[in-house]
Short mmCIF file of C-alpha atoms and ligand atoms in Angstrom, two decimals:
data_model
loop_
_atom_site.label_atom_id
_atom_site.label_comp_id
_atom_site.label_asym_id
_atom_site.label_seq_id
_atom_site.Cartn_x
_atom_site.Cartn_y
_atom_site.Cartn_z
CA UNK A 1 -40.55 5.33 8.47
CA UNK A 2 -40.45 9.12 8.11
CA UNK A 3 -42.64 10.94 10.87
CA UNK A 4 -43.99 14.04 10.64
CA UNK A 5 -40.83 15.64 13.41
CA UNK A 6 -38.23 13.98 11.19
CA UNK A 7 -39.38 15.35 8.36
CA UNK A 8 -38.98 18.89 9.56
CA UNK A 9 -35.89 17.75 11.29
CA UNK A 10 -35.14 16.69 7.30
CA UNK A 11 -35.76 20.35 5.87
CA UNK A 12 -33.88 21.93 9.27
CA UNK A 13 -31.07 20.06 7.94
CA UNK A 14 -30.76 21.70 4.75
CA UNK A 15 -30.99 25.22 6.57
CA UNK A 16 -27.91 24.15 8.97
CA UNK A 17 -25.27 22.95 6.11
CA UNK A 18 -25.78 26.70 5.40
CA UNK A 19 -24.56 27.49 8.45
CA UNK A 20 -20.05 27.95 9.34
CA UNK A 21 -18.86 25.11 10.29
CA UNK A 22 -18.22 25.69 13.67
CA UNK A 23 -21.62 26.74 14.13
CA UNK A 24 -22.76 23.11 12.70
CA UNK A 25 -20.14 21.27 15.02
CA UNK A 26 -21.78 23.06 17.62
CA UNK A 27 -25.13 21.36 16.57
CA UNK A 28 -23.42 18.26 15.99
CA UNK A 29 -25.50 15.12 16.98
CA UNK A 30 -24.17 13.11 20.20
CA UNK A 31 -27.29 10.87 21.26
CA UNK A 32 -28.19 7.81 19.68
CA UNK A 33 -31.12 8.57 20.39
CA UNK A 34 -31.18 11.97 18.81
CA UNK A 35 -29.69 10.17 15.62
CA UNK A 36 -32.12 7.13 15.39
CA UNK A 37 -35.14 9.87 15.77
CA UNK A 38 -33.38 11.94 13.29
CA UNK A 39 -33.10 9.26 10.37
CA UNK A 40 -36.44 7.70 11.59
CA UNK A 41 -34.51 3.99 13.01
CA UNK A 42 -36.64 2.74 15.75
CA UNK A 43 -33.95 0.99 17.87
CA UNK A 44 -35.68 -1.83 18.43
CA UNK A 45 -34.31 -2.71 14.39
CA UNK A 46 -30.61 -3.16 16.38
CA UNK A 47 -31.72 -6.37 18.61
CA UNK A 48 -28.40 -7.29 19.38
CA UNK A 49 -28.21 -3.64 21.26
CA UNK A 50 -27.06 -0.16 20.93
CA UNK A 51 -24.84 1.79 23.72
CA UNK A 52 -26.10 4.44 24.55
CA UNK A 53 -22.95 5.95 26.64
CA UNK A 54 -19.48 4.96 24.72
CA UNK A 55 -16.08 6.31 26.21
CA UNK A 56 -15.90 7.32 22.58
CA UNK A 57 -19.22 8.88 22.22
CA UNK A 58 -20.95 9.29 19.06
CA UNK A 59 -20.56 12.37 17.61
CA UNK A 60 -22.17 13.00 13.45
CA UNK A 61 -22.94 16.08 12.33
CA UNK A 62 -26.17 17.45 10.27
CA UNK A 63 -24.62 17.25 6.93
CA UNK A 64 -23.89 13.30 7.16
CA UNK A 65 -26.58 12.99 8.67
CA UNK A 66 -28.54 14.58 5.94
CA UNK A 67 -27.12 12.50 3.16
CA UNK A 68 -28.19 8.78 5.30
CA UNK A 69 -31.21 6.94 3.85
CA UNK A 70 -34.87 7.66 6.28
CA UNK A 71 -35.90 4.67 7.92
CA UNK A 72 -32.55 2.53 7.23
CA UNK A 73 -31.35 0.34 9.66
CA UNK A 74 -28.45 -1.33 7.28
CA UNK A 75 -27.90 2.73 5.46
CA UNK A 76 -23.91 2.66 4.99
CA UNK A 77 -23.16 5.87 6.54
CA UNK A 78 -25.48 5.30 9.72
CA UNK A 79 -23.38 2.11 9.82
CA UNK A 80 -20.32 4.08 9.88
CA UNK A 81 -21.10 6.16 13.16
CA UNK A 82 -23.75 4.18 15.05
CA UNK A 83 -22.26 2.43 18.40
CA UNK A 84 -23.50 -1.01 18.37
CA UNK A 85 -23.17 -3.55 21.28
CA UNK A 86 -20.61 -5.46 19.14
CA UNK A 87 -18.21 -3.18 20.06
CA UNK A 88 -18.12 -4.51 23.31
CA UNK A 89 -17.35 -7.88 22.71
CA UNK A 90 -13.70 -8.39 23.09
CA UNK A 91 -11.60 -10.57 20.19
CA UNK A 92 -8.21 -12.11 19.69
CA UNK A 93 -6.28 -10.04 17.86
CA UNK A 94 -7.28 -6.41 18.58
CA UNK A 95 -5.52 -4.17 20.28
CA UNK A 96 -5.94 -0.62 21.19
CA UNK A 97 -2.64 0.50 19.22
CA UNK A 98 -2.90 -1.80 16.18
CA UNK A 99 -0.67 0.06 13.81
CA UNK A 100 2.28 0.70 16.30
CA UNK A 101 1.64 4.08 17.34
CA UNK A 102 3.14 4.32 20.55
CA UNK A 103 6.32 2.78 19.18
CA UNK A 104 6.63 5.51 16.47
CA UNK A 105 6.44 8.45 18.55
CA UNK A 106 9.75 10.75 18.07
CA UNK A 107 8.40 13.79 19.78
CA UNK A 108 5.03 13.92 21.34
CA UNK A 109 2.73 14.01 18.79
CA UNK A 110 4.95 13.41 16.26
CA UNK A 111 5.36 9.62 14.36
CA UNK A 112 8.00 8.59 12.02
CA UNK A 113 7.58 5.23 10.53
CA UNK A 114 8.19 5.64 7.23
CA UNK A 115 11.60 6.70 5.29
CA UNK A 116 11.62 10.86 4.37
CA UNK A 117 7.75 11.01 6.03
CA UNK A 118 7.31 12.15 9.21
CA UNK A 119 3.68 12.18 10.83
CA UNK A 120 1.99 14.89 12.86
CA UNK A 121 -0.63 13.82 15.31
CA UNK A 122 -2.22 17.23 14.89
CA UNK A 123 -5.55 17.38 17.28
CA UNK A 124 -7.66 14.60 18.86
CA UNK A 125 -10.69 15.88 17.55
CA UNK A 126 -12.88 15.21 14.30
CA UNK A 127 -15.87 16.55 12.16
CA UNK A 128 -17.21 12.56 12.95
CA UNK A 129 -16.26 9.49 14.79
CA UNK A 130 -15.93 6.86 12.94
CA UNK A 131 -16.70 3.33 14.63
CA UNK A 132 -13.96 2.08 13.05
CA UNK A 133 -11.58 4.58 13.80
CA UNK A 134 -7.84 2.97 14.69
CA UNK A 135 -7.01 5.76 16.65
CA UNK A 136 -10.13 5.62 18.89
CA UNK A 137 -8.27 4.38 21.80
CA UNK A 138 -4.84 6.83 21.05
CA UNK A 139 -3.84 8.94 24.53
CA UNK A 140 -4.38 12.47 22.63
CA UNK A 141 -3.95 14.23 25.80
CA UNK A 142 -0.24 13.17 26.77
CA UNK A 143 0.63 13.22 22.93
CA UNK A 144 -0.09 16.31 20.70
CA UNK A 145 2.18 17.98 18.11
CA UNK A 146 -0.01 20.90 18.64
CA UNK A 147 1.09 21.47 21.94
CA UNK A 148 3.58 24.53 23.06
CA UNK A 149 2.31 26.27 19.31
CA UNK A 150 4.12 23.36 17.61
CA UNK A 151 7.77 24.15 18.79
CA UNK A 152 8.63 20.59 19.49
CA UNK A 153 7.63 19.01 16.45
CA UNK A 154 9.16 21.76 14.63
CA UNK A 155 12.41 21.51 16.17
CA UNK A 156 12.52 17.57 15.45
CA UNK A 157 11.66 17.83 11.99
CA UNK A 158 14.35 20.74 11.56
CA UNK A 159 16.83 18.29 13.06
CA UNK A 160 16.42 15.18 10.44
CA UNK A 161 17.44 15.88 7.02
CA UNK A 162 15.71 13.25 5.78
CA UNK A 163 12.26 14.16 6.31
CA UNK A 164 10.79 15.18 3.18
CA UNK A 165 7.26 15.39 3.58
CA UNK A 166 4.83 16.14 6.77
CA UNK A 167 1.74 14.27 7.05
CA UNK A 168 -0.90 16.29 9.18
CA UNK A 169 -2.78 13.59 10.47
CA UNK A 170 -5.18 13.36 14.07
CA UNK A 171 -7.75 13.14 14.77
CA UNK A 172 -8.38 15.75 12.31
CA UNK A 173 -6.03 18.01 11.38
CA UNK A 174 -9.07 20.31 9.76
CA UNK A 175 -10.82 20.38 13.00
CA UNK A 176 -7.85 23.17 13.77
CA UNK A 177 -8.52 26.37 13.04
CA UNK A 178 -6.75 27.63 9.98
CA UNK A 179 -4.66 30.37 11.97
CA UNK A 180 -3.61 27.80 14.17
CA UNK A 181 -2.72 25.69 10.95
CA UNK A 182 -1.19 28.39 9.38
CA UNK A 183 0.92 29.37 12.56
CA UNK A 184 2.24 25.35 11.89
CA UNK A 185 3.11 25.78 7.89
CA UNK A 186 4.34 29.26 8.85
CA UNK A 187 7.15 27.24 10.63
CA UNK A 188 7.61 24.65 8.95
CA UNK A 189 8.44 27.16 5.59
CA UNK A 190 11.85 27.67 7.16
CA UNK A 191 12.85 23.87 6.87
CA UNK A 192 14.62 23.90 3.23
CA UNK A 193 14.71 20.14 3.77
CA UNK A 194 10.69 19.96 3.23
CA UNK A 195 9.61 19.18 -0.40
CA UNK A 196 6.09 18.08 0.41
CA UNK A 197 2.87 18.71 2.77
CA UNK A 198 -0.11 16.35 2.71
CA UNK A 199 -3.71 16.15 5.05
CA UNK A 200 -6.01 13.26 6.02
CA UNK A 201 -8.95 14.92 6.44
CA UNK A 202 -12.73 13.54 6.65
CA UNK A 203 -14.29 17.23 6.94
CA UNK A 204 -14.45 18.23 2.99
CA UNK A 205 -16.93 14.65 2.56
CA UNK A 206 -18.67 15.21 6.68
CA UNK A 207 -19.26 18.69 6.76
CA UNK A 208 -17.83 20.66 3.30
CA UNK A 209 -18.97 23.76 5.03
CA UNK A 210 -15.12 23.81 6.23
CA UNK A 211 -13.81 24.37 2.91
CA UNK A 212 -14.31 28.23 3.51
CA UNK A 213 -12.58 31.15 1.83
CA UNK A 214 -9.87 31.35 4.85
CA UNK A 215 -8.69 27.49 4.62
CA UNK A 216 -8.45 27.80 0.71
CA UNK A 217 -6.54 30.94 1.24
CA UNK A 218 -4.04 29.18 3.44
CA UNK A 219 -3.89 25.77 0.90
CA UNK A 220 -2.86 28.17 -2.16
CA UNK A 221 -0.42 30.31 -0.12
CA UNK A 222 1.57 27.25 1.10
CA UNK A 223 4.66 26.89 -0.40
CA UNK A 224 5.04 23.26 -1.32
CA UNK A 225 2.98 20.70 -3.32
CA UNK A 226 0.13 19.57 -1.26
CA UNK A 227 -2.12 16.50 -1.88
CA UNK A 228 -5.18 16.17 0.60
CA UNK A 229 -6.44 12.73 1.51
CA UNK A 230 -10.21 12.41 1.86
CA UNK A 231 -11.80 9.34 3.96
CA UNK A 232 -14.79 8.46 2.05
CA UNK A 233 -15.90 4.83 2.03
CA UNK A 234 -18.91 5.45 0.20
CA UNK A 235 -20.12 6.86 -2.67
CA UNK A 236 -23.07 8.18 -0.89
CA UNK A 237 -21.33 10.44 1.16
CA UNK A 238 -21.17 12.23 -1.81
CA UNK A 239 -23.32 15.36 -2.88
CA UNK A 240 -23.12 18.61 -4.38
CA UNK A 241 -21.66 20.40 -1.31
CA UNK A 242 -18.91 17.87 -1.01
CA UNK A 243 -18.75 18.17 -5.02
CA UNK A 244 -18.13 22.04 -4.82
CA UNK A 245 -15.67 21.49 -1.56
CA UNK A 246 -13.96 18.98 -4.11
CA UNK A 247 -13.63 21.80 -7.03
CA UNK A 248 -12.40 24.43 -4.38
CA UNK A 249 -9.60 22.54 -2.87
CA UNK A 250 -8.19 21.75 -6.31
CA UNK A 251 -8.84 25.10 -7.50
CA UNK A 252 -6.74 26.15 -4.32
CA UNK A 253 -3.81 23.66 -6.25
CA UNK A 254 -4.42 20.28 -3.79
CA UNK A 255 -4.10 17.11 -5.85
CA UNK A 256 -7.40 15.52 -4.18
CA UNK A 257 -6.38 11.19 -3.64
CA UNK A 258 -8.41 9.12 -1.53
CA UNK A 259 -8.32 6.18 1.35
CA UNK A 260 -11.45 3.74 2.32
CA UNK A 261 -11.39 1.10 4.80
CA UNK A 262 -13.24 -2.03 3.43
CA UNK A 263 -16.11 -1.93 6.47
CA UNK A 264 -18.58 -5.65 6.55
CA UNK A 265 -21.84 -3.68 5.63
CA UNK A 266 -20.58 -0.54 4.58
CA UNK A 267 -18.75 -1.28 1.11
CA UNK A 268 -17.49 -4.97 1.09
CA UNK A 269 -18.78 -5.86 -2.52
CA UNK A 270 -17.54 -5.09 -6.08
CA UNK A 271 -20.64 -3.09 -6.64
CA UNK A 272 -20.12 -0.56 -3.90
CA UNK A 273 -16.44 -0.19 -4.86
CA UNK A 274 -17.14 0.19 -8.26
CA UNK A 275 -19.57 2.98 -7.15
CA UNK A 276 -17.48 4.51 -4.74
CA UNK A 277 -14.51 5.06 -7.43
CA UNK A 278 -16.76 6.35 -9.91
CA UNK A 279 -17.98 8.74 -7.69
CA UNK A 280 -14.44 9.99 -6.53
CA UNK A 281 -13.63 10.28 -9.75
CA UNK A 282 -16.52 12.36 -10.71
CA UNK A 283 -15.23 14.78 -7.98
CA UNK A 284 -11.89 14.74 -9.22
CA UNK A 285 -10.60 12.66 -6.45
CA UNK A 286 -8.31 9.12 -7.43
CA UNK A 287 -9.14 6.11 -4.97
CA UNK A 288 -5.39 5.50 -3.83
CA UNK A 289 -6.01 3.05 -0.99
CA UNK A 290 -8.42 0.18 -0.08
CA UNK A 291 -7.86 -0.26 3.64
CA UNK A 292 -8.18 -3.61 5.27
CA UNK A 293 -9.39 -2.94 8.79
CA UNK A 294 -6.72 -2.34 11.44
CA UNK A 295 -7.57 -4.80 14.06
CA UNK A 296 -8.46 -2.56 16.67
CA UNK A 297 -10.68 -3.00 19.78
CA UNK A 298 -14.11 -2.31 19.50
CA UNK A 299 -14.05 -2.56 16.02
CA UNK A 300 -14.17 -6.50 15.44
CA UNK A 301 -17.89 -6.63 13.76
CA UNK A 302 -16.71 -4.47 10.69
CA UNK A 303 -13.52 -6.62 9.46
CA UNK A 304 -13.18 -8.23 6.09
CA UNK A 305 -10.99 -10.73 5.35
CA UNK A 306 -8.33 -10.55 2.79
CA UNK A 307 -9.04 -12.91 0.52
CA UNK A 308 -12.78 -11.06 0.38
CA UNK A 309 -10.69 -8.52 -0.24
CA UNK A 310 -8.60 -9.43 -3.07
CA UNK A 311 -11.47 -11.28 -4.93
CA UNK A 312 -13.29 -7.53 -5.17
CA UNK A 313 -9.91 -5.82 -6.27
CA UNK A 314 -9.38 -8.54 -9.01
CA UNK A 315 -13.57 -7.74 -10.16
CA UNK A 316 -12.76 -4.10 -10.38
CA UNK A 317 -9.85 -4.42 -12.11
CA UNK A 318 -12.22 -6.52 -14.82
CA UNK A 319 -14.66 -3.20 -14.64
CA UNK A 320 -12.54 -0.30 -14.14
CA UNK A 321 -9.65 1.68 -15.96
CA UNK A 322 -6.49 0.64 -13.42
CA UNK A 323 -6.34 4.67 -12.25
CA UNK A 324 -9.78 4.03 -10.55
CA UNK A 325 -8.95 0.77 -8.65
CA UNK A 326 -7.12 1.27 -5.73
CA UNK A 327 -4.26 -0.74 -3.91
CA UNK A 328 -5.54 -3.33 -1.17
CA UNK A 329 -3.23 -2.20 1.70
CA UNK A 330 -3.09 -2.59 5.15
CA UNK A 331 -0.86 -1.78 8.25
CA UNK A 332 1.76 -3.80 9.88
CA UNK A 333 2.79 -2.72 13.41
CA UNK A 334 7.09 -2.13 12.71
CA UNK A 335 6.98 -2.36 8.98
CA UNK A 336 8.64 0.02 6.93
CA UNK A 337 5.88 0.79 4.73
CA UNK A 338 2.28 -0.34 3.92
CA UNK A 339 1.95 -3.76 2.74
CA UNK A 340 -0.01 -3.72 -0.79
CA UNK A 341 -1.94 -6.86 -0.50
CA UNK A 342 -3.43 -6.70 -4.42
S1 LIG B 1 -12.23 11.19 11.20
FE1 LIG B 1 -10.44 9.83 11.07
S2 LIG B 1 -9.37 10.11 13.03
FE2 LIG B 1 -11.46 10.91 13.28
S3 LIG B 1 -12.67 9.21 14.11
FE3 LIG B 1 -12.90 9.17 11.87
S4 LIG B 1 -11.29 7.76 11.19
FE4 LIG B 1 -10.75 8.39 13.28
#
């Protein structure tokens, strides 16, 4: 039900996303409580419990907020951020380093799993956490690439040939400030072994606000292809803002791909999939991977199983051109590269 106070909250809304983005961060939401009133959920519509203090707290800010369904208990994108009590129960099979992280690390902060592709673990910190997150548990304080302005990550990509591309990765690598980002790329120009850069980034789809005059500055001026990963998982995390964030980063010459995870409740039917590529599309983003949850603790209640999985890969494929239907993929702790399931 929409109240009278969240209906002004609503229209506040609207006047924040107008707002820099640090500004909004700084309004961010971190109370479930806060949120619930917000989107007009009384919690009483969770009964198997909410927790209210998480060692990963919730953090969301206005302008996902903004885009979830009033009075929506099952809303996709409330889904995405709201801690429920399930994430205390504890299952077989999850870990708090399900892809292999730890085992990775070359240099702190700094992951090579994969042949020529060398990972930075930029920041710990994000536009949103995301319940699902598989780096939720990660020790971001002993292992940054940021640390020392960079110079150890720099010095052990200088020292392998065979890296070819950087992955910025976090966290968020957008939740840096773009001097601090450019200070990185500034370095890493004088490796002629790098042929590539690429970003996972949530903040153009949570808060497009980011996707300001400075960071498209810094995208166009770098001097190497870059393709930008976005995080969506649904297509209503689109809207015009994200739309025009969308425009601008290919403008700035970013080839715009993008990665879901397949979340129970969030997008785990044809339909939704078959929205959410549309809807990439009509942003000029290509769905690249379909995620199958990595198993990690705390995040139990949103896994899908494969074969769900497959079945909804093998209906798109019956509804979709094959650019819009993404690869089923997920993450094998020591493997040299993703395993494509469909
Ligand atoms: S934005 Fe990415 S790194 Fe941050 S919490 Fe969400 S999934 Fe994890």
């Amino acid at each position: 039900m929409i109240t009278a106070s969240n209906a002004a909250a609503h229209r506040m809304q609207g006047n924040i996303e107008d707002l820099p983005w640090q500004q909004q961060m700084r309004l961010a939401i971190r109370s479930v409580d806060e949120l619930l009133a917000v989107v007009g959920v009384d919690p009483g519509q969770f009964p198997e419990g909410l927790i209210a203090r998480s060692p990963f707290p919730l953090l969301v800010p206005h302008s996902f907020v903004y885009r979830m369904r009033r009075g929506d208990p099952t809303d996709p994108l409330l889904l995405q951020v709201l801690p429920l009590a399930a994430e205390r129960l504890q299952q077989a099979g999850f870990g708090s380093d399900p892809v292999g992280d730890a085992a990775a690390e070359r240099a702190p902060g700094l992951l090579h799993k994969y042949a020529g592709r060398a990972l930075l673990i930029s920041t710990g910190a994000c536009a949103i956490h995301c319940r699902y997150c598989f780096r939720r548990h990660y020790p971001y304080a002993e292992s940054l690439a940021a640390k020392q302005d960079w110079a150890a990550v720099v010095d052990a990509i200088s020292a392998d040939s065979s890296i070819v591309e950087v992955l910025l990765s976090g966290g968020d690598p957008l939740s840096l400030s773009t001097a601090k980002l450019r200070r990185l790329t500034d370095q890493l120009a004088a490796i002629p072994h790098l042929r590539r850069l690429r970003l996972h980034t949530r903040w153009p789809v949570v808060l497009p606000a980011r996707v300001d005059s400075e960071l498209l500055d810094w995208i166009a001026d770098l001097p190497w292809p870059v393709s930008i990963v976005l995080h969506a998982n649904h297509a209503q995390e689109f809207d015009t803002r994200v739309d025009q964030a969308c425009t601008a980063l290919r403008s700035a010459g970013a080839l715009l791909l993008n990665q879901a995870v397949l979340l129970a409740g969030v997008n785990d039917c044809t339909d939704r999939q078959q929205q959410l590529s549309e809807r990439l599309f009509a942003a000029g983003v290509l769905p690249y991977y379909l995620h199958l949850l990595d198993r990690v603790s705390g995040a139990g209640h949103f896994e899908v199983s494969a074969t769900r999985g497959e079945a909804i890969i093998d209906q798109l494929r019956q509804r979709l051109p094959g650019y819009l239907v993404p690869r089923l993929a997920k993450e094998v702790a020591g493997e040299g590269s993703k395993r494509i399931v469909r």
